[in-house]
mmCIF file of C-alpha atoms in Angstrom:
data_model
loop_
_atom_site.group_PDB
_atom_site.id
_atom_site.type_symbol
_atom_site.label_atom_id
_atom_site.label_comp_id
_atom_site.label_asym_id
_atom_site.label_seq_id
_atom_site.Cartn_x
_atom_site.Cartn_y
_atom_site.Cartn_z
ATOM 1 C CA MET I 1 258.339 -65.707 -26.979
ATOM 2 C CA ILE I 2 258.515 -65.746 -23.410
ATOM 3 C CA THR I 3 258.008 -63.305 -21.598
ATOM 4 C CA SER I 4 258.464 -62.536 -17.815
ATOM 5 C CA ASP I 5 255.147 -61.782 -16.126
ATOM 6 C CA ASP I 6 254.508 -57.910 -14.397
ATOM 7 C CA TYR I 7 252.488 -59.751 -11.420
ATOM 8 C CA THR I 8 254.541 -61.039 -8.418
ATOM 9 C CA HIS I 9 253.698 -63.861 -7.138
ATOM 10 C CA THR I 10 254.931 -66.140 -4.017
ATOM 11 C CA ASP I 11 255.554 -69.818 -2.153
ATOM 12 C CA THR I 12 255.052 -70.878 -6.292
ATOM 13 C CA PRO I 13 255.889 -74.448 -6.256
ATOM 14 C CA SER I 14 259.012 -75.616 -7.433
ATOM 15 C CA GLU I 15 258.506 -79.089 -9.062
ATOM 16 C CA LYS I 16 255.931 -80.028 -10.829
ATOM 17 C CA PRO I 17 251.709 -79.902 -9.907
ATOM 18 C CA ILE I 18 249.799 -83.149 -8.494
ATOM 19 C CA PHE I 19 247.230 -84.344 -10.477
ATOM 20 C CA PHE I 20 243.231 -84.564 -8.897
ATOM 21 C CA ALA I 21 240.469 -86.045 -10.111
ATOM 22 C CA ASP I 22 238.371 -84.160 -7.930
ATOM 23 C CA THR I 23 238.400 -80.163 -7.139
ATOM 24 C CA LEU I 24 237.990 -80.776 -2.633
ATOM 25 C CA ALA I 25 240.123 -83.442 -2.959
ATOM 26 C CA ALA I 26 242.889 -80.728 -4.798
ATOM 27 C CA LEU I 27 241.667 -78.001 -1.804
ATOM 28 C CA ASN I 28 242.002 -80.388 0.848
ATOM 29 C CA ALA I 29 245.589 -81.439 -0.525
ATOM 30 C CA VAL I 30 246.612 -77.348 -0.934
ATOM 31 C CA ALA I 31 245.374 -75.474 2.086
ATOM 32 C CA PRO I 32 243.485 -76.345 4.766
ATOM 33 C CA GLU I 33 239.914 -75.654 5.820
ATOM 34 C CA GLY I 34 239.086 -71.904 7.440
ATOM 35 C CA SER I 35 241.755 -71.014 4.156
ATOM 36 C CA THR I 36 240.033 -68.235 2.143
ATOM 37 C CA VAL I 37 239.445 -68.946 -1.536
ATOM 38 C CA CYS I 38 239.451 -66.839 -4.799
ATOM 39 C CA ALA I 39 237.533 -68.549 -7.119
ATOM 40 C CA VAL I 40 236.699 -68.144 -11.051
ATOM 41 C CA GLY I 41 234.716 -69.653 -13.638
ATOM 42 C CA PHE I 42 232.452 -71.689 -11.378
ATOM 43 C CA ASP I 43 229.185 -71.283 -11.762
ATOM 44 C CA ASP I 44 228.165 -73.099 -7.833
ATOM 45 C CA THR I 45 230.791 -72.135 -5.171
ATOM 46 C CA ASP I 46 228.121 -73.463 -2.419
ATOM 47 C CA PHE I 47 230.575 -76.920 -2.607
ATOM 48 C CA ILE I 48 232.579 -74.937 -1.450
ATOM 49 C CA LEU I 49 231.465 -72.802 1.479
ATOM 50 C CA ARG I 50 230.315 -76.153 2.223
ATOM 51 C CA ALA I 51 233.650 -77.849 2.793
ATOM 52 C CA GLY I 52 234.334 -75.334 5.374
ATOM 53 C CA TYR I 53 236.326 -72.913 3.049
ATOM 54 C CA ARG I 54 235.974 -68.718 2.707
ATOM 55 C CA LEU I 55 235.400 -67.298 -0.069
ATOM 56 C CA THR I 56 236.481 -63.914 -2.196
ATOM 57 C CA ASP I 57 237.513 -62.538 -4.355
ATOM 58 C CA GLY I 58 240.505 -60.242 -3.107
ATOM 59 C CA GLU I 59 243.901 -62.085 -1.610
ATOM 60 C CA CYS I 60 243.088 -65.174 -0.966
ATOM 61 C CA ASP I 61 244.969 -68.447 0.535
ATOM 62 C CA VAL I 62 244.089 -70.090 -2.874
ATOM 63 C CA ALA I 63 243.136 -69.125 -6.735
ATOM 64 C CA LEU I 64 241.314 -72.212 -7.849
ATOM 65 C CA ALA I 65 240.923 -71.691 -12.030
ATOM 66 C CA ARG I 66 237.809 -73.243 -13.686
ATOM 67 C CA GLY I 67 237.907 -73.172 -17.584
ATOM 68 C CA GLY I 68 240.962 -72.324 -20.206
ATOM 69 C CA ASN I 69 243.134 -70.192 -20.203
ATOM 70 C CA GLU I 70 241.274 -67.166 -20.214
ATOM 71 C CA GLN I 71 240.546 -68.099 -16.641
ATOM 72 C CA PHE I 72 243.626 -69.590 -15.601
ATOM 73 C CA ARG I 73 245.205 -66.050 -16.525
ATOM 74 C CA ALA I 74 242.812 -64.269 -14.051
ATOM 75 C CA ALA I 75 243.577 -66.187 -11.191
ATOM 76 C CA ARG I 76 247.644 -66.118 -12.022
ATOM 77 C CA ARG I 77 246.696 -62.180 -11.619
ATOM 78 C CA THR I 78 244.615 -62.673 -8.314
ATOM 79 C CA LEU I 79 247.705 -62.823 -4.827
ATOM 80 C CA CYS I 80 247.615 -65.909 -3.412
ATOM 81 C CA LYS I 81 249.525 -68.293 -2.254
ATOM 82 C CA LYS I 82 248.529 -71.727 -4.016
ATOM 83 C CA LEU I 83 247.304 -71.906 -7.707
ATOM 84 C CA ILE I 84 244.837 -74.779 -8.277
ATOM 85 C CA LEU I 85 244.170 -75.345 -12.132
ATOM 86 C CA GLN I 86 240.791 -77.398 -14.022
ATOM 87 C CA PRO I 87 240.723 -77.745 -16.781
ATOM 88 C CA THR I 88 237.497 -78.265 -19.295
ATOM 89 C CA HIS I 89 239.433 -77.301 -22.314
ATOM 90 C CA ASP I 90 243.658 -75.777 -23.021
ATOM 91 C CA TYR I 91 244.293 -79.317 -21.343
ATOM 92 C CA PRO I 92 247.906 -78.735 -22.947
ATOM 93 C CA ALA I 93 248.206 -75.509 -20.540
ATOM 94 C CA ALA I 94 246.562 -76.580 -17.837
ATOM 95 C CA ALA I 95 250.854 -77.545 -14.981
ATOM 96 C CA CYS I 96 253.203 -74.730 -16.903
ATOM 97 C CA GLU I 97 254.071 -71.991 -15.762
ATOM 98 C CA SER I 98 253.107 -70.452 -19.689
ATOM 99 C CA TYR I 99 249.968 -69.073 -20.817
ATOM 100 C CA ARG I 100 248.726 -66.423 -23.344
ATOM 101 C CA ALA I 101 247.998 -63.025 -22.531
ATOM 102 C CA VAL I 102 246.174 -60.373 -24.858
ATOM 103 C CA ILE I 103 247.330 -57.426 -24.151
ATOM 104 C CA LYS I 104 246.749 -54.515 -26.555
ATOM 105 C CA SER I 105 244.817 -56.555 -30.006
ATOM 106 C CA PHE I 106 248.090 -58.940 -29.433
ATOM 107 C CA ALA I 107 249.278 -61.554 -27.956
ATOM 108 C CA THR I 108 252.189 -63.338 -26.297
ATOM 109 C CA LEU I 109 252.961 -66.342 -24.549
ATOM 110 C CA ARG I 110 254.275 -65.018 -20.582
ATOM 111 C CA VAL I 111 255.275 -66.376 -17.237
ATOM 112 C CA GLY I 112 253.313 -66.288 -14.532
ATOM 113 C CA LYS I 113 252.125 -68.334 -11.133
ATOM 114 C CA ALA I 114 252.746 -72.211 -11.351
ATOM 115 C CA PRO I 115 250.300 -74.323 -10.222
ATOM 116 C CA HIS I 116 250.889 -76.146 -7.310
ATOM 117 C CA ALA I 117 247.582 -78.540 -8.584
ATOM 118 C CA VAL I 118 245.186 -79.773 -11.586
ATOM 119 C CA VAL I 119 241.859 -81.269 -11.400
ATOM 120 C CA PHE I 120 241.492 -83.411 -14.385
ATOM 121 C CA ASP I 121 237.849 -84.082 -13.522
ATOM 122 C CA GLU I 122 236.515 -86.842 -16.523
ATOM 123 C CA ARG I 123 232.544 -84.942 -15.219
ATOM 124 C CA ASP I 124 233.559 -81.977 -16.101
ATOM 125 C CA VAL I 125 234.289 -81.325 -19.868
ATOM 126 C CA HIS I 126 234.060 -79.356 -22.777
ATOM 127 C CA PRO I 127 231.075 -80.337 -24.667
ATOM 128 C CA ASN I 128 232.706 -79.853 -26.953
ATOM 129 C CA HIS I 129 235.441 -83.438 -28.051
ATOM 130 C CA ALA I 130 236.143 -82.412 -31.560
ATOM 131 C CA SER I 131 238.548 -78.817 -29.834
ATOM 132 C CA LEU I 132 239.768 -80.652 -27.157
ATOM 133 C CA PHE I 133 240.940 -83.520 -29.542
ATOM 134 C CA GLY I 134 242.178 -81.212 -32.541
ATOM 135 C CA GLU I 135 244.696 -79.054 -28.926
ATOM 136 C CA ILE I 136 246.298 -82.191 -28.689
ATOM 137 C CA VAL I 137 246.847 -83.355 -32.372
ATOM 138 C CA ALA I 138 247.993 -78.994 -32.983
ATOM 139 C CA LEU I 139 250.733 -80.223 -30.673
ATOM 140 C CA ASP I 140 252.027 -82.704 -33.622
ATOM 141 C CA LEU I 141 252.878 -79.134 -35.921
ATOM 142 C CA ALA I 142 254.645 -77.508 -32.741
ATOM 143 C CA ALA I 143 256.774 -80.145 -31.579
ATOM 144 C CA PHE I 144 257.786 -79.932 -35.799
ATOM 145 C CA ASP I 145 258.045 -76.070 -35.967
ATOM 146 C CA VAL I 146 260.404 -75.782 -32.653
ATOM 147 C CA GLU I 147 262.621 -78.692 -33.350
ATOM 148 C CA PHE I 148 263.047 -76.510 -36.817
ATOM 149 C CA GLY I 149 263.687 -73.585 -34.966
ATOM 150 C CA ALA I 150 266.766 -75.625 -32.798
ATOM 151 C CA ARG I 151 267.939 -76.676 -36.645
ATOM 152 C CA MET I 152 267.822 -73.190 -37.716
ATOM 153 C CA ASP I 153 269.735 -71.628 -34.431
ATOM 154 C CA GLY I 154 271.914 -73.969 -34.488
ATOM 155 C CA ARG I 155 270.536 -75.728 -30.586
ATOM 156 C CA GLN I 156 269.901 -79.368 -29.138
ATOM 157 C CA ILE I 157 267.285 -80.507 -30.566
ATOM 158 C CA ALA I 158 265.133 -82.210 -27.618
ATOM 159 C CA ASN I 159 263.864 -85.709 -29.360
ATOM 160 C CA ASP I 160 262.080 -86.745 -27.064
ATOM 161 C CA ILE I 161 259.521 -84.589 -27.091
ATOM 162 C CA SER I 162 258.762 -84.736 -31.160
ATOM 163 C CA ALA I 163 258.241 -89.017 -30.127
ATOM 164 C CA ARG I 164 256.228 -88.591 -26.737
ATOM 165 C CA VAL I 165 254.139 -86.300 -28.846
ATOM 166 C CA GLU I 166 254.066 -88.622 -31.870
ATOM 167 C CA ALA I 167 253.516 -91.925 -29.456
ATOM 168 C CA LEU I 168 250.429 -89.347 -27.587
ATOM 169 C CA VAL I 169 248.400 -88.403 -31.296
ATOM 170 C CA THR I 170 248.791 -92.201 -31.996
ATOM 171 C CA GLU I 171 247.921 -93.681 -29.485
ATOM 172 C CA LEU I 172 244.972 -90.766 -28.999
ATOM 173 C CA THR I 173 243.925 -90.942 -32.573
ATOM 174 C CA ALA I 174 243.473 -94.924 -32.147
ATOM 175 C CA THR I 175 241.145 -95.465 -28.709
ATOM 176 C CA LEU I 176 238.896 -93.116 -29.750
ATOM 177 C CA LYS I 177 238.411 -94.548 -33.822
ATOM 178 C CA GLY I 178 235.582 -96.312 -34.281
ATOM 179 C CA GLY I 179 233.512 -94.432 -30.982
ATOM 180 C CA GLU I 180 233.953 -90.959 -31.776
ATOM 181 C CA LYS I 181 230.186 -91.293 -30.786
ATOM 182 C CA ASP I 182 230.934 -93.086 -27.096
ATOM 183 C CA GLY I 183 230.928 -90.058 -25.151
ATOM 184 C CA ALA I 184 232.059 -91.756 -22.089
ATOM 185 C CA ALA I 185 234.295 -92.944 -23.334
ATOM 186 C CA VAL I 186 235.681 -90.197 -25.488
ATOM 187 C CA LYS I 187 235.353 -87.948 -22.357
ATOM 188 C CA HIS I 188 237.715 -90.736 -20.270
ATOM 189 C CA ALA I 189 240.617 -90.876 -23.064
ATOM 190 C CA ILE I 190 240.458 -87.188 -23.797
ATOM 191 C CA VAL I 191 240.946 -86.662 -20.124
ATOM 192 C CA ASN I 192 244.406 -89.255 -19.914
ATOM 193 C CA ALA I 193 245.514 -87.669 -23.400
ATOM 194 C CA GLY I 194 245.178 -83.926 -21.104
ATOM 195 C CA LYS I 195 247.631 -84.922 -17.741
ATOM 196 C CA THR I 196 250.084 -86.477 -20.770
ATOM 197 C CA ALA I 197 249.625 -83.239 -22.516
ATOM 198 C CA ALA I 198 249.456 -81.090 -19.851
ATOM 199 C CA LEU I 199 252.690 -82.662 -19.256
ATOM 200 C CA ILE I 200 254.288 -82.487 -22.327
ATOM 201 C CA VAL I 201 254.284 -79.627 -22.724
ATOM 202 C CA ALA I 202 255.719 -78.316 -18.759
ATOM 203 C CA ASP I 203 258.931 -80.130 -19.979
ATOM 204 C CA CYS I 204 258.222 -77.442 -23.620
ATOM 205 C CA PRO I 205 256.588 -74.357 -23.240
ATOM 206 C CA ASP I 206 257.060 -73.185 -25.895
ATOM 207 C CA LEU I 207 254.974 -75.800 -28.577
ATOM 208 C CA LEU I 208 252.050 -73.658 -26.802
ATOM 209 C CA ASN I 209 252.481 -71.353 -28.969
ATOM 210 C CA GLY I 210 254.632 -72.898 -31.513
ATOM 211 C CA SER I 211 253.530 -73.514 -34.356
ATOM 212 C CA GLY I 212 252.572 -72.245 -37.812
ATOM 213 C CA ALA I 213 249.201 -73.578 -36.950
ATOM 214 C CA ALA I 214 249.251 -71.885 -33.446
ATOM 215 C CA GLN I 215 249.756 -68.256 -35.286
ATOM 216 C CA ALA I 216 247.580 -68.456 -37.948
ATOM 217 C CA ALA I 217 245.027 -69.285 -35.010
ATOM 218 C CA GLU I 218 246.271 -65.927 -33.657
ATOM 219 C CA ALA I 219 245.463 -64.084 -36.581
ATOM 220 C CA TYR I 220 242.119 -65.417 -36.414
ATOM 221 C CA ARG I 221 241.467 -64.325 -33.524
ATOM 222 C CA MET I 222 242.276 -61.137 -34.156
ATOM 223 C CA LEU I 223 240.743 -60.900 -37.442
ATOM 224 C CA CYS I 224 237.267 -61.823 -36.032
ATOM 225 C CA ALA I 225 237.655 -59.649 -32.901
ATOM 226 C CA ALA I 226 237.740 -56.783 -35.839
ATOM 227 C CA GLU I 227 235.127 -57.739 -37.950
ATOM 228 C CA GLN I 228 232.990 -58.373 -34.265
ATOM 229 C CA ARG I 229 232.903 -61.981 -35.345
ATOM 230 C CA GLN I 230 233.027 -64.610 -32.694
ATOM 231 C CA PRO I 231 235.623 -67.109 -33.284
ATOM 232 C CA CYS I 232 235.738 -71.136 -32.991
ATOM 233 C CA MET I 233 237.434 -72.842 -30.293
ATOM 234 C CA ARG I 234 241.321 -73.398 -30.406
ATOM 235 C CA GLY I 235 240.534 -76.909 -31.162
ATOM 236 C CA GLU I 236 239.295 -76.760 -33.951
ATOM 237 C CA LEU I 237 241.137 -73.156 -35.338
ATOM 238 C CA GLU I 238 244.377 -74.966 -35.224
ATOM 239 C CA MET I 239 242.848 -78.608 -36.014
ATOM 240 C CA LEU I 240 240.961 -76.170 -39.586
ATOM 241 C CA LEU I 241 244.449 -73.659 -40.453
ATOM 242 C CA GLY I 242 246.939 -76.970 -39.432
ATOM 243 C CA ALA I 243 245.960 -78.221 -42.871
ATOM 244 C CA TYR I 244 246.360 -75.087 -45.057
ATOM 245 C CA VAL I 245 250.020 -74.636 -42.966
ATOM 246 C CA THR I 246 251.282 -78.088 -43.183
ATOM 247 C CA ASP I 247 250.411 -78.129 -47.081
ATOM 248 C CA PHE I 248 251.830 -74.967 -47.621
ATOM 249 C CA TYR I 249 254.838 -76.063 -46.007
ATOM 250 C CA ILE I 250 255.415 -79.376 -48.214
ATOM 251 C CA LYS I 251 254.485 -77.172 -50.977
ATOM 252 C CA SER I 252 256.997 -74.533 -50.509
ATOM 253 C CA LEU I 253 259.717 -77.433 -49.714
ATOM 254 C CA SER I 254 259.076 -79.058 -52.631
ATOM 255 C CA ALA I 255 259.685 -76.030 -54.732
ATOM 256 C CA MET I 256 263.258 -74.394 -52.516
ATOM 257 C CA ASP I 257 262.641 -71.311 -54.592
ATOM 258 C CA PHE I 258 263.535 -68.920 -52.188
ATOM 259 C CA GLY I 259 262.425 -64.648 -53.059
ATOM 260 C CA PHE I 260 263.099 -61.025 -52.784
ATOM 261 C CA PRO I 261 262.798 -60.318 -48.011
ATOM 262 C CA PRO I 262 259.132 -59.208 -46.994
ATOM 263 C CA ASP I 263 257.597 -55.429 -47.445
ATOM 264 C CA ASN I 264 257.403 -55.384 -43.917
ATOM 265 C CA ASN I 265 255.739 -52.021 -44.451
ATOM 266 C CA LYS I 266 253.316 -53.259 -46.986
ATOM 267 C CA ARG I 267 252.618 -55.215 -43.992
ATOM 268 C CA ILE I 268 251.846 -52.192 -41.084
ATOM 269 C CA ASP I 269 249.205 -51.909 -43.525
ATOM 270 C CA SER I 270 248.191 -54.990 -44.517
ATOM 271 C CA LEU I 271 247.758 -55.423 -40.058
ATOM 272 C CA ALA I 272 246.044 -52.204 -39.569
ATOM 273 C CA GLN I 273 243.491 -52.346 -42.452
ATOM 274 C CA ASN I 274 242.132 -56.049 -41.833
ATOM 275 C CA LEU I 275 242.575 -57.079 -38.709
ATOM 276 C CA GLY I 276 241.840 -53.279 -36.482
ATOM 277 C CA VAL I 277 245.551 -53.788 -34.741
ATOM 278 C CA ASP I 278 247.203 -49.309 -34.503
ATOM 279 C CA VAL I 279 249.785 -48.563 -37.174
ATOM 280 C CA ARG I 280 252.702 -47.951 -33.663
ATOM 281 C CA ARG I 281 251.692 -51.322 -32.192
ATOM 282 C CA ALA I 282 252.400 -53.527 -35.710
ATOM 283 C CA CYS I 283 255.368 -51.096 -36.553
ATOM 284 C CA VAL I 284 256.479 -52.225 -33.278
ATOM 285 C CA HIS I 285 255.377 -56.353 -33.724
ATOM 286 C CA VAL I 286 255.604 -57.080 -37.038
ATOM 287 C CA ALA I 287 258.470 -59.169 -37.451
ATOM 288 C CA PRO I 288 262.115 -57.538 -38.863
ATOM 289 C CA VAL I 289 263.326 -58.991 -41.630
ATOM 290 C CA TYR I 290 266.654 -60.735 -41.005
ATOM 291 C CA PRO I 291 269.857 -59.279 -42.217
ATOM 292 C CA PRO I 292 271.378 -60.729 -45.328
ATOM 293 C CA LYS I 293 274.199 -63.084 -43.559
ATOM 294 C CA THR I 294 271.506 -64.721 -41.214
ATOM 295 C CA LEU I 295 268.941 -65.783 -43.034
ATOM 296 C CA THR I 296 272.418 -66.683 -45.549
ATOM 297 C CA LEU I 297 272.849 -69.385 -42.752
ATOM 298 C CA TYR I 298 269.343 -70.501 -43.028
ATOM 299 C CA GLU I 299 269.237 -70.943 -46.928
ATOM 300 C CA TYR I 300 271.979 -73.068 -46.270
ATOM 301 C CA ARG I 301 270.732 -74.775 -42.850
ATOM 302 C CA ILE I 302 267.165 -75.760 -44.546
ATOM 303 C CA LYS I 303 268.570 -77.119 -47.219
ATOM 304 C CA GLU I 304 271.688 -78.726 -45.497
ATOM 305 C CA PHE I 305 269.240 -80.824 -43.433
ATOM 306 C CA ARG I 306 265.991 -80.815 -45.549
ATOM 307 C CA GLY I 307 265.797 -85.018 -45.938
ATOM 308 C CA GLU I 308 265.424 -84.452 -42.218
ATOM 309 C CA ILE I 309 263.137 -81.733 -42.030
ATOM 310 C CA MET I 310 260.858 -83.833 -44.978
ATOM 311 C CA ARG I 311 261.428 -87.067 -42.989
ATOM 312 C CA ALA I 312 259.104 -85.387 -39.706
ATOM 313 C CA LEU I 313 256.631 -83.317 -41.471
ATOM 314 C CA THR I 314 256.033 -86.115 -43.255
ATOM 315 C CA GLY I 315 255.238 -87.874 -39.995
ATOM 316 C CA VAL I 316 253.155 -85.064 -39.547
ATOM 317 C CA VAL I 317 251.030 -84.978 -42.426
ATOM 318 C CA ARG I 318 250.516 -88.675 -41.662
ATOM 319 C CA ARG I 319 248.706 -88.775 -38.283
ATOM 320 C CA ARG I 320 247.586 -85.237 -38.855
ATOM 321 C CA GLY I 321 245.237 -88.264 -41.371
ATOM 322 C CA ALA I 322 244.594 -90.637 -39.166
ATOM 323 C CA ALA I 323 243.277 -88.052 -36.520
ATOM 324 C CA TRP I 324 240.748 -85.792 -39.433
ATOM 325 C CA GLN I 325 239.091 -87.981 -39.804
ATOM 326 C CA VAL I 326 237.819 -89.335 -35.378
ATOM 327 C CA PHE I 327 238.174 -85.150 -35.079
ATOM 328 C CA LYS I 328 235.008 -84.902 -38.300
ATOM 329 C CA ARG I 329 233.294 -87.795 -36.304
ATOM 330 C CA LEU I 330 233.317 -86.037 -32.620
ATOM 331 C CA TYR I 331 230.599 -83.423 -34.188
ATOM 332 C CA PRO I 332 227.533 -84.363 -34.597
ATOM 333 C CA ASP I 333 226.889 -84.055 -37.913
ATOM 334 C CA ASP I 334 230.454 -86.166 -38.170
ATOM 335 C CA GLY I 335 231.717 -82.978 -39.993
ATOM 336 C CA TYR I 336 229.434 -81.297 -42.408
ATOM 337 C CA CYS I 337 230.040 -77.766 -39.992
ATOM 338 C CA LEU I 338 233.683 -78.200 -40.724
ATOM 339 C CA LYS I 339 232.496 -76.649 -44.823
ATOM 340 C CA THR I 340 231.657 -73.461 -43.226
ATOM 341 C CA LEU I 341 233.382 -73.309 -39.935
ATOM 342 C CA ILE I 342 236.316 -71.061 -41.339
ATOM 343 C CA ASP I 343 235.665 -68.389 -45.061
ATOM 344 C CA LYS I 344 237.970 -69.888 -47.479
ATOM 345 C CA THR I 345 239.176 -66.495 -48.072
ATOM 346 C CA ASP I 346 240.464 -66.077 -44.791
ATOM 347 C CA ALA I 347 242.729 -68.486 -44.408
ATOM 348 C CA PRO I 348 245.479 -67.228 -46.286
ATOM 349 C CA LEU I 349 245.493 -64.013 -45.012
ATOM 350 C CA CYS I 350 245.772 -65.264 -41.395
ATOM 351 C CA VAL I 351 248.742 -68.003 -42.614
ATOM 352 C CA ALA I 352 250.414 -64.660 -44.618
ATOM 353 C CA LEU I 353 250.485 -62.726 -41.585
ATOM 354 C CA ALA I 354 250.651 -64.898 -38.604
ATOM 355 C CA PRO I 355 254.206 -64.353 -37.665
ATOM 356 C CA ASP I 356 253.996 -60.739 -37.650
ATOM 357 C CA VAL I 357 251.097 -60.914 -35.098
ATOM 358 C CA SER I 358 253.105 -64.003 -32.812
ATOM 359 C CA HIS I 359 256.163 -64.811 -33.021
ATOM 360 C CA ALA I 360 257.676 -68.275 -33.166
ATOM 361 C CA ASP I 361 260.679 -69.898 -34.660
ATOM 362 C CA SER I 362 258.248 -71.668 -37.156
ATOM 363 C CA LEU I 363 258.750 -72.744 -40.258
ATOM 364 C CA LEU I 364 255.743 -70.287 -41.220
ATOM 365 C CA SER I 365 258.054 -67.681 -39.915
ATOM 366 C CA PHE I 366 261.783 -68.221 -41.840
ATOM 367 C CA LEU I 367 259.309 -68.941 -45.621
ATOM 368 C CA LYS I 368 257.471 -64.929 -44.507
ATOM 369 C CA GLN I 369 262.221 -64.028 -44.392
ATOM 370 C CA VAL I 370 262.460 -65.399 -47.628
ATOM 371 C CA GLY I 371 258.907 -63.975 -49.352
ATOM 372 C CA LYS I 372 257.028 -67.118 -49.953
ATOM 373 C CA LEU I 373 253.985 -65.454 -48.182
ATOM 374 C CA GLU I 374 253.933 -62.183 -49.652
ATOM 375 C CA LYS I 375 251.165 -63.358 -52.836
ATOM 376 C CA TYR I 376 248.625 -63.589 -50.018
ATOM 377 C CA VAL I 377 249.059 -60.633 -47.364
ATOM 378 C CA ILE I 378 246.873 -58.076 -48.636
#
């Protein structure tokens, strides 16, 4: 669900941002020398001063953010006339107005200031190439879930989004296959794919939070925060948890034995005990149970479109299988570290609570409504 930002911004561009390969080139295009710049996420800002700009920590002409979602959000909170984003990760979120904001433990998708320019610098790429690859592959399941939600609500399906994501994931996987240890080539391929991913997400912002894997990743982030653990990066989370989610999707659609509605009281208790959230916040945030009439209609539609849904999901699984081999070999140890990256006992709980910590019209949210997740709630 996208909510409006609680900050007022000005001079928001009506067109898509311009892409640059260099920070100063973007600054020169957006603002003249002498303009004030608020730089977020930069270790060294002397190059901005040498170029004739003035640095400030408050209201400014240009807010310049380097990094990922956290830095993007910080820049959007600054009262500024222009916004420039320079992703080192979180490439899919770099060209749209939407971003994730954590409010009292729970994360929501919000709408803020759109960037005027985006810097895709191959010299400034996060060293965890596997996670960057995972961010882009994760869009495949997101496109499936967004399309599923449209079918269930009787809305027009944006077929071009799924086709664009499928082509992007297939091409990137083929490009990297066999050359996973060639750092320069990997950076070049991922940055180019990141540009395409950013444009796709700008056209369909629901992709940022629309998949069951993204929902489960939010639950895992909250679990780690409650237990004072450091989670792995977002792309890694969605790749690993996506394997659980897609497998669960196929098993659930194959059986088609819908059960009783979920017990939200039990779920609220589990959110409080396992994820460390305030009970009152959990009561407000937990996804309400569908009315019988709505649930009956959804059950009819999932049976009516089962063939199309299964074919689309089979394609996601096939592409994920090919991408998984590349994903593992992007690590120095060829994926050996993945054996312990996520505790196997945590994954089922996070998948079970996912629809209540991050709302989306995904198949996972539907499976909660028909009681398929209840046995995993503790």
